[in-house]
Amino acid sequence: MNTPTLNTRRLILRKFNENDLEAFYDIFSDKEVNQFLPWFPLKNLDEAKSFYQKRYASIYQKEQGYAYAICLKKQYSHWLYQY
């Protein structure tokens, strides 16, 4: 199984999808957020899409793999953290 959706009382853990690209860009373009990460801050939405496809969509194609968007149930489209 690959990244099944999980629900708690307050959270939804789900796969990232292309609807998350704007949020991806907001987080991964921030120099302070990315200061200690092994990639450079993203410069535009095209880079965000490429990053999503390489780092996350490719994981979802495998038989097993985990890459979660952690979302508050009240704000399902806005993820809090990536793991």
PDB file of N, CA and C in Angstrom:
ATOM      1  N   MET A   1       0.844  -1.173   0.000  1.00  0.00           N
ATOM      2  CA  MET A   1       0.000   0.000   0.000  1.00  0.00           C
ATOM      3  C   MET A   1       0.895   1.244   0.000  1.00  0.00           C
ATOM      4  N   ASN A   2       0.444   2.281  -0.652  1.00  0.00           N
ATOM      5  CA  ASN A   2       1.247   3.486  -0.787  1.00  0.00           C
ATOM      6  C   ASN A   2       0.477   4.709  -0.289  1.00  0.00           C
ATOM      7  N   THR A   3       0.947   5.282   0.788  1.00  0.00           N
ATOM      8  CA  THR A   3       0.425   6.523   1.355  1.00  0.00           C
ATOM      9  C   THR A   3      -1.105   6.517   1.471  1.00  0.00           C
ATOM     10  N   PRO A   4      -1.648   5.609   2.270  1.00  0.00           N
ATOM     11  CA  PRO A   4      -3.100   5.621   2.456  1.00  0.00           C
ATOM     12  C   PRO A   4      -3.524   6.876   3.224  1.00  0.00           C
ATOM     13  N   THR A   5      -4.720   7.359   2.957  1.00  0.00           N
ATOM     14  CA  THR A   5      -5.238   8.508   3.693  1.00  0.00           C
ATOM     15  C   THR A   5      -5.560   8.074   5.113  1.00  0.00           C
ATOM     16  N   LEU A   6      -5.114   8.868   6.072  1.00  0.00           N
ATOM     17  CA  LEU A   6      -5.353   8.593   7.480  1.00  0.00           C
ATOM     18  C   LEU A   6      -6.101   9.774   8.082  1.00  0.00           C
ATOM     19  N   ASN A   7      -7.029   9.491   8.965  1.00  0.00           N
ATOM     20  CA  ASN A   7      -7.816  10.527   9.627  1.00  0.00           C
ATOM     21  C   ASN A   7      -7.676  10.423  11.132  1.00  0.00           C
ATOM     22  N   THR A   8      -7.527  11.573  11.764  1.00  0.00           N
ATOM     23  CA  THR A   8      -7.601  11.651  13.219  1.00  0.00           C
ATOM     24  C   THR A   8      -8.741  12.622  13.523  1.00  0.00           C
ATOM     25  N   ARG A   9      -8.940  12.894  14.775  1.00  0.00           N
ATOM     26  CA  ARG A   9      -9.998  13.823  15.164  1.00  0.00           C
ATOM     27  C   ARG A   9      -9.787  15.194  14.523  1.00  0.00           C
ATOM     28  N   ARG A  10      -8.540  15.653  14.430  1.00  0.00           N
ATOM     29  CA  ARG A  10      -8.246  16.996  13.923  1.00  0.00           C
ATOM     30  C   ARG A  10      -7.546  17.025  12.577  1.00  0.00           C
ATOM     31  N   LEU A  11      -6.926  15.918  12.171  1.00  0.00           N
ATOM     32  CA  LEU A  11      -6.049  15.941  11.006  1.00  0.00           C
ATOM     33  C   LEU A  11      -6.455  14.950   9.920  1.00  0.00           C
ATOM     34  N   ILE A  12      -6.049  15.269   8.716  1.00  0.00           N
ATOM     35  CA  ILE A  12      -6.111  14.342   7.590  1.00  0.00           C
ATOM     36  C   ILE A  12      -4.687  14.242   7.044  1.00  0.00           C
ATOM     37  N   LEU A  13      -4.174  13.034   6.962  1.00  0.00           N
ATOM     38  CA  LEU A  13      -2.877  12.784   6.346  1.00  0.00           C
ATOM     39  C   LEU A  13      -3.178  12.172   4.988  1.00  0.00           C
ATOM     40  N   ARG A  14      -2.712  12.808   3.938  1.00  0.00           N
ATOM     41  CA  ARG A  14      -3.091  12.400   2.590  1.00  0.00           C
ATOM     42  C   ARG A  14      -1.918  12.588   1.645  1.00  0.00           C
ATOM     43  N   LYS A  15      -2.095  12.066   0.437  1.00  0.00           N
ATOM     44  CA  LYS A  15      -1.101  12.281  -0.610  1.00  0.00           C
ATOM     45  C   LYS A  15      -1.139  13.740  -1.054  1.00  0.00           C
ATOM     46  N   PHE A  16       0.022  14.246  -1.441  1.00  0.00           N
ATOM     47  CA  PHE A  16       0.058  15.531  -2.118  1.00  0.00           C
ATOM     48  C   PHE A  16      -0.563  15.358  -3.493  1.00  0.00           C
ATOM     49  N   ASN A  17      -1.069  16.451  -4.060  1.00  0.00           N
ATOM     50  CA  ASN A  17      -1.564  16.406  -5.426  1.00  0.00           C
ATOM     51  C   ASN A  17      -1.280  17.749  -6.102  1.00  0.00           C
ATOM     52  N   GLU A  18      -1.600  17.856  -7.367  1.00  0.00           N
ATOM     53  CA  GLU A  18      -1.260  19.067  -8.106  1.00  0.00           C
ATOM     54  C   GLU A  18      -2.033  20.287  -7.624  1.00  0.00           C
ATOM     55  N   ASN A  19      -3.104  20.090  -6.878  1.00  0.00           N
ATOM     56  CA  ASN A  19      -3.810  21.223  -6.278  1.00  0.00           C
ATOM     57  C   ASN A  19      -3.003  21.865  -5.163  1.00  0.00           C
ATOM     58  N   ASP A  20      -1.950  21.209  -4.730  1.00  0.00           N
ATOM     59  CA  ASP A  20      -1.094  21.722  -3.657  1.00  0.00           C
ATOM     60  C   ASP A  20       0.057  22.582  -4.175  1.00  0.00           C
ATOM     61  N   LEU A  21       0.167  22.775  -5.470  1.00  0.00           N
ATOM     62  CA  LEU A  21       1.348  23.443  -6.030  1.00  0.00           C
ATOM     63  C   LEU A  21       1.541  24.861  -5.496  1.00  0.00           C
ATOM     64  N   GLU A  22       0.477  25.600  -5.333  1.00  0.00           N
ATOM     65  CA  GLU A  22       0.623  26.960  -4.817  1.00  0.00           C
ATOM     66  C   GLU A  22       1.147  26.945  -3.382  1.00  0.00           C
ATOM     67  N   ALA A  23       0.619  26.039  -2.565  1.00  0.00           N
ATOM     68  CA  ALA A  23       1.114  25.895  -1.194  1.00  0.00           C
ATOM     69  C   ALA A  23       2.560  25.400  -1.191  1.00  0.00           C
ATOM     70  N   PHE A  24       2.884  24.473  -2.090  1.00  0.00           N
ATOM     71  CA  PHE A  24       4.267  24.009  -2.251  1.00  0.00           C
ATOM     72  C   PHE A  24       5.180  25.196  -2.492  1.00  0.00           C
ATOM     73  N   TYR A  25       4.785  26.011  -3.448  1.00  0.00           N
ATOM     74  CA  TYR A  25       5.604  27.165  -3.793  1.00  0.00           C
ATOM     75  C   TYR A  25       5.746  28.117  -2.597  1.00  0.00           C
ATOM     76  N   ASP A  26       4.650  28.377  -1.902  1.00  0.00           N
ATOM     77  CA  ASP A  26       4.707  29.286  -0.750  1.00  0.00           C
ATOM     78  C   ASP A  26       5.713  28.806   0.295  1.00  0.00           C
ATOM     79  N   ILE A  27       5.699  27.522   0.573  1.00  0.00           N
ATOM     80  CA  ILE A  27       6.606  26.963   1.589  1.00  0.00           C
ATOM     81  C   ILE A  27       8.035  26.839   1.058  1.00  0.00           C
ATOM     82  N   PHE A  28       8.185  26.210  -0.099  1.00  0.00           N
ATOM     83  CA  PHE A  28       9.518  25.887  -0.594  1.00  0.00           C
ATOM     84  C   PHE A  28      10.222  27.041  -1.310  1.00  0.00           C
ATOM     85  N   SER A  29       9.572  28.181  -1.415  1.00  0.00           N
ATOM     86  CA  SER A  29      10.258  29.352  -1.967  1.00  0.00           C
ATOM     87  C   SER A  29      10.771  30.259  -0.858  1.00  0.00           C
ATOM     88  N   ASP A  30      10.390  29.969   0.362  1.00  0.00           N
ATOM     89  CA  ASP A  30      10.796  30.781   1.510  1.00  0.00           C
ATOM     90  C   ASP A  30      12.234  30.437   1.902  1.00  0.00           C
ATOM     91  N   LYS A  31      13.120  31.415   1.812  1.00  0.00           N
ATOM     92  CA  LYS A  31      14.547  31.161   2.089  1.00  0.00           C
ATOM     93  C   LYS A  31      14.782  30.718   3.528  1.00  0.00           C
ATOM     94  N   GLU A  32      14.040  31.280   4.467  1.00  0.00           N
ATOM     95  CA  GLU A  32      14.227  30.910   5.873  1.00  0.00           C
ATOM     96  C   GLU A  32      13.795  29.468   6.119  1.00  0.00           C
ATOM     97  N   VAL A  33      12.668  29.065   5.548  1.00  0.00           N
ATOM     98  CA  VAL A  33      12.181  27.695   5.697  1.00  0.00           C
ATOM     99  C   VAL A  33      13.173  26.702   5.109  1.00  0.00           C
ATOM    100  N   ASN A  34      13.783  27.063   3.990  1.00  0.00           N
ATOM    101  CA  ASN A  34      14.676  26.153   3.267  1.00  0.00           C
ATOM    102  C   ASN A  34      16.143  26.280   3.647  1.00  0.00           C
ATOM    103  N   GLN A  35      16.432  27.072   4.623  1.00  0.00           N
ATOM    104  CA  GLN A  35      17.822  27.352   4.997  1.00  0.00           C
ATOM    105  C   GLN A  35      18.638  26.088   5.248  1.00  0.00           C
ATOM    106  N   PHE A  36      18.053  25.093   5.886  1.00  0.00           N
ATOM    107  CA  PHE A  36      18.806  23.890   6.238  1.00  0.00           C
ATOM    108  C   PHE A  36      18.357  22.652   5.465  1.00  0.00           C
ATOM    109  N   LEU A  37      17.593  22.850   4.400  1.00  0.00           N
ATOM    110  CA  LEU A  37      17.140  21.733   3.574  1.00  0.00           C
ATOM    111  C   LEU A  37      18.109  21.538   2.416  1.00  0.00           C
ATOM    112  N   PRO A  38      18.177  20.325   1.875  1.00  0.00           N
ATOM    113  CA  PRO A  38      19.184  20.034   0.852  1.00  0.00           C
ATOM    114  C   PRO A  38      18.816  20.486  -0.561  1.00  0.00           C
ATOM    115  N   TRP A  39      17.842  21.365  -0.712  1.00  0.00           N
ATOM    116  CA  TRP A  39      17.508  21.907  -2.029  1.00  0.00           C
ATOM    117  C   TRP A  39      17.434  23.420  -1.911  1.00  0.00           C
ATOM    118  N   PHE A  40      17.495  24.063  -3.028  1.00  0.00           N
ATOM    119  CA  PHE A  40      17.458  25.523  -3.044  1.00  0.00           C
ATOM    120  C   PHE A  40      16.013  25.985  -3.038  1.00  0.00           C
ATOM    121  N   PRO A  41      15.727  27.174  -2.528  1.00  0.00           N
ATOM    122  CA  PRO A  41      14.342  27.668  -2.591  1.00  0.00           C
ATOM    123  C   PRO A  41      13.835  27.708  -4.034  1.00  0.00           C
ATOM    124  N   LEU A  42      12.584  27.345  -4.200  1.00  0.00           N
ATOM    125  CA  LEU A  42      11.954  27.354  -5.521  1.00  0.00           C
ATOM    126  C   LEU A  42      11.761  28.786  -5.992  1.00  0.00           C
ATOM    127  N   LYS A  43      11.887  28.994  -7.290  1.00  0.00           N
ATOM    128  CA  LYS A  43      11.805  30.345  -7.843  1.00  0.00           C
ATOM    129  C   LYS A  43      10.457  30.669  -8.477  1.00  0.00           C
ATOM    130  N   ASN A  44       9.677  29.641  -8.861  1.00  0.00           N
ATOM    131  CA  ASN A  44       8.396  29.886  -9.517  1.00  0.00           C
ATOM    132  C   ASN A  44       7.533  28.627  -9.450  1.00  0.00           C
ATOM    133  N   LEU A  45       6.301  28.740  -9.943  1.00  0.00           N
ATOM    134  CA  LEU A  45       5.369  27.603  -9.897  1.00  0.00           C
ATOM    135  C   LEU A  45       5.806  26.449 -10.792  1.00  0.00           C
ATOM    136  N   ASP A  46       6.518  26.739 -11.871  1.00  0.00           N
ATOM    137  CA  ASP A  46       7.033  25.659 -12.717  1.00  0.00           C
ATOM    138  C   ASP A  46       8.031  24.796 -11.947  1.00  0.00           C
ATOM    139  N   GLU A  47       8.888  25.442 -11.164  1.00  0.00           N
ATOM    140  CA  GLU A  47       9.826  24.683 -10.328  1.00  0.00           C
ATOM    141  C   GLU A  47       9.076  23.905  -9.258  1.00  0.00           C
ATOM    142  N   ALA A  48       8.003  24.479  -8.722  1.00  0.00           N
ATOM    143  CA  ALA A  48       7.197  23.774  -7.718  1.00  0.00           C
ATOM    144  C   ALA A  48       6.589  22.515  -8.324  1.00  0.00           C
ATOM    145  N   LYS A  49       6.085  22.617  -9.541  1.00  0.00           N
ATOM    146  CA  LYS A  49       5.493  21.454 -10.215  1.00  0.00           C
ATOM    147  C   LYS A  49       6.546  20.384 -10.476  1.00  0.00           C
ATOM    148  N   SER A  50       7.712  20.793 -10.931  1.00  0.00           N
ATOM    149  CA  SER A  50       8.806  19.853 -11.186  1.00  0.00           C
ATOM    150  C   SER A  50       9.237  19.166  -9.888  1.00  0.00           C
ATOM    151  N   PHE A  51       9.352  19.944  -8.809  1.00  0.00           N
ATOM    152  CA  PHE A  51       9.736  19.414  -7.500  1.00  0.00           C
ATOM    153  C   PHE A  51       8.690  18.396  -7.026  1.00  0.00           C
ATOM    154  N   TYR A  52       7.425  18.740  -7.163  1.00  0.00           N
ATOM    155  CA  TYR A  52       6.346  17.811  -6.784  1.00  0.00           C
ATOM    156  C   TYR A  52       6.453  16.513  -7.579  1.00  0.00           C
ATOM    157  N   GLN A  53       6.634  16.620  -8.885  1.00  0.00           N
ATOM    158  CA  GLN A  53       6.675  15.429  -9.728  1.00  0.00           C
ATOM    159  C   GLN A  53       7.871  14.547  -9.400  1.00  0.00           C
ATOM    160  N   LYS A  54       9.018  15.148  -9.156  1.00  0.00           N
ATOM    161  CA  LYS A  54      10.229  14.363  -8.866  1.00  0.00           C
ATOM    162  C   LYS A  54      10.222  13.790  -7.457  1.00  0.00           C
ATOM    163  N   ARG A  55       9.818  14.587  -6.486  1.00  0.00           N
ATOM    164  CA  ARG A  55       9.959  14.185  -5.093  1.00  0.00           C
ATOM    165  C   ARG A  55       8.732  13.450  -4.544  1.00  0.00           C
ATOM    166  N   TYR A  56       7.555  13.731  -5.048  1.00  0.00           N
ATOM    167  CA  TYR A  56       6.345  13.142  -4.478  1.00  0.00           C
ATOM    168  C   TYR A  56       5.585  12.257  -5.460  1.00  0.00           C
ATOM    169  N   ALA A  57       5.236  12.756  -6.624  1.00  0.00           N
ATOM    170  CA  ALA A  57       4.460  11.963  -7.582  1.00  0.00           C
ATOM    171  C   ALA A  57       5.192  10.668  -7.921  1.00  0.00           C
ATOM    172  N   SER A  58       6.513  10.734  -7.993  1.00  0.00           N
ATOM    173  CA  SER A  58       7.284   9.519  -8.305  1.00  0.00           C
ATOM    174  C   SER A  58       7.173   8.483  -7.184  1.00  0.00           C
ATOM    175  N   ILE A  59       7.064   8.928  -5.944  1.00  0.00           N
ATOM    176  CA  ILE A  59       6.888   8.005  -4.813  1.00  0.00           C
ATOM    177  C   ILE A  59       5.542   7.298  -4.927  1.00  0.00           C
ATOM    178  N   TYR A  60       4.518   8.044  -5.334  1.00  0.00           N
ATOM    179  CA  TYR A  60       3.177   7.478  -5.419  1.00  0.00           C
ATOM    180  C   TYR A  60       3.039   6.438  -6.528  1.00  0.00           C
ATOM    181  N   GLN A  61       3.985   6.390  -7.444  1.00  0.00           N
ATOM    182  CA  GLN A  61       3.954   5.396  -8.519  1.00  0.00           C
ATOM    183  C   GLN A  61       4.494   4.043  -8.055  1.00  0.00           C
ATOM    184  N   LYS A  62       5.199   4.026  -6.944  1.00  0.00           N
ATOM    185  CA  LYS A  62       5.793   2.795  -6.429  1.00  0.00           C
ATOM    186  C   LYS A  62       4.760   1.971  -5.664  1.00  0.00           C
ATOM    187  N   GLU A  63       5.059   0.695  -5.510  1.00  0.00           N
ATOM    188  CA  GLU A  63       4.145  -0.177  -4.771  1.00  0.00           C
ATOM    189  C   GLU A  63       4.051   0.252  -3.312  1.00  0.00           C
ATOM    190  N   GLN A  64       5.181   0.604  -2.723  1.00  0.00           N
ATOM    191  CA  GLN A  64       5.203   1.073  -1.340  1.00  0.00           C
ATOM    192  C   GLN A  64       5.962   2.379  -1.269  1.00  0.00           C
ATOM    193  N   GLY A  65       5.484   3.264  -0.436  1.00  0.00           N
ATOM    194  CA  GLY A  65       6.143   4.538  -0.224  1.00  0.00           C
ATOM    195  C   GLY A  65       5.231   5.436   0.573  1.00  0.00           C
ATOM    196  N   TYR A  66       5.826   6.380   1.261  1.00  0.00           N
ATOM    197  CA  TYR A  66       5.037   7.269   2.102  1.00  0.00           C
ATOM    198  C   TYR A  66       5.520   8.696   1.946  1.00  0.00           C
ATOM    199  N   ALA A  67       4.607   9.568   1.630  1.00  0.00           N
ATOM    200  CA  ALA A  67       4.874  11.010   1.547  1.00  0.00           C
ATOM    201  C   ALA A  67       3.557  11.700   1.838  1.00  0.00           C
ATOM    202  N   TYR A  68       3.414  12.228   3.033  1.00  0.00           N
ATOM    203  CA  TYR A  68       2.144  12.770   3.491  1.00  0.00           C
ATOM    204  C   TYR A  68       2.099  14.287   3.500  1.00  0.00           C
ATOM    205  N   ALA A  69       0.941  14.801   3.110  1.00  0.00           N
ATOM    206  CA  ALA A  69       0.555  16.182   3.387  1.00  0.00           C
ATOM    207  C   ALA A  69      -0.296  16.085   4.648  1.00  0.00           C
ATOM    208  N   ILE A  70       0.059  16.835   5.675  1.00  0.00           N
ATOM    209  CA  ILE A  70      -0.667  16.795   6.943  1.00  0.00           C
ATOM    210  C   ILE A  70      -1.536  18.040   7.015  1.00  0.00           C
ATOM    211  N   CYS A  71      -2.840  17.834   7.043  1.00  0.00           N
ATOM    212  CA  CYS A  71      -3.801  18.937   6.936  1.00  0.00           C
ATOM    213  C   CYS A  71      -4.738  18.976   8.130  1.00  0.00           C
ATOM    214  N   LEU A  72      -5.079  20.179   8.561  1.00  0.00           N
ATOM    215  CA  LEU A  72      -6.151  20.330   9.537  1.00  0.00           C
ATOM    216  C   LEU A  72      -7.465  20.010   8.836  1.00  0.00           C
ATOM    217  N   LYS A  73      -8.357  19.309   9.494  1.00  0.00           N
ATOM    218  CA  LYS A  73      -9.638  18.979   8.864  1.00  0.00           C
ATOM    219  C   LYS A  73     -10.418  20.233   8.498  1.00  0.00           C
ATOM    220  N   LYS A  74     -10.302  21.282   9.280  1.00  0.00           N
ATOM    221  CA  LYS A  74     -11.027  22.514   9.003  1.00  0.00           C
ATOM    222  C   LYS A  74     -10.473  23.242   7.792  1.00  0.00           C
ATOM    223  N   GLN A  75      -9.215  22.953   7.437  1.00  0.00           N
ATOM    224  CA  GLN A  75      -8.563  23.603   6.300  1.00  0.00           C
ATOM    225  C   GLN A  75      -7.947  22.535   5.415  1.00  0.00           C
ATOM    226  N   TYR A  76      -8.756  21.617   4.948  1.00  0.00           N
ATOM    227  CA  TYR A  76      -8.273  20.431   4.244  1.00  0.00           C
ATOM    228  C   TYR A  76      -7.314  20.757   3.100  1.00  0.00           C
ATOM    229  N   SER A  77      -7.541  21.831   2.386  1.00  0.00           N
ATOM    230  CA  SER A  77      -6.684  22.113   1.230  1.00  0.00           C
ATOM    231  C   SER A  77      -5.334  22.693   1.625  1.00  0.00           C
ATOM    232  N   HIS A  78      -5.180  23.115   2.872  1.00  0.00           N
ATOM    233  CA  HIS A  78      -3.917  23.717   3.305  1.00  0.00           C
ATOM    234  C   HIS A  78      -3.171  22.741   4.199  1.00  0.00           C
ATOM    235  N   TRP A  79      -2.071  22.240   3.722  1.00  0.00           N
ATOM    236  CA  TRP A  79      -1.310  21.279   4.511  1.00  0.00           C
ATOM    237  C   TRP A  79      -0.364  22.011   5.433  1.00  0.00           C
ATOM    238  N   LEU A  80      -0.064  21.369   6.534  1.00  0.00           N
ATOM    239  CA  LEU A  80       0.760  21.959   7.580  1.00  0.00           C
ATOM    240  C   LEU A  80       2.225  21.562   7.448  1.00  0.00           C
ATOM    241  N   TYR A  81       2.453  20.366   6.989  1.00  0.00           N
ATOM    242  CA  TYR A  81       3.792  19.807   7.042  1.00  0.00           C
ATOM    243  C   TYR A  81       3.893  18.709   6.001  1.00  0.00           C
ATOM    244  N   GLN A  82       5.077  18.473   5.556  1.00  0.00           N
ATOM    245  CA  GLN A  82       5.297  17.374   4.625  1.00  0.00           C
ATOM    246  C   GLN A  82       6.223  16.373   5.281  1.00  0.00           C
ATOM    247  N   TYR A  83       5.928  15.088   5.075  1.00  0.00           N
ATOM    248  CA  TYR A  83       6.748  14.031   5.629  1.00  0.00           C
ATOM    249  C   TYR A  83       6.829  12.927   4.621  1.00  0.00           C
TER     250      TYR A  83
END
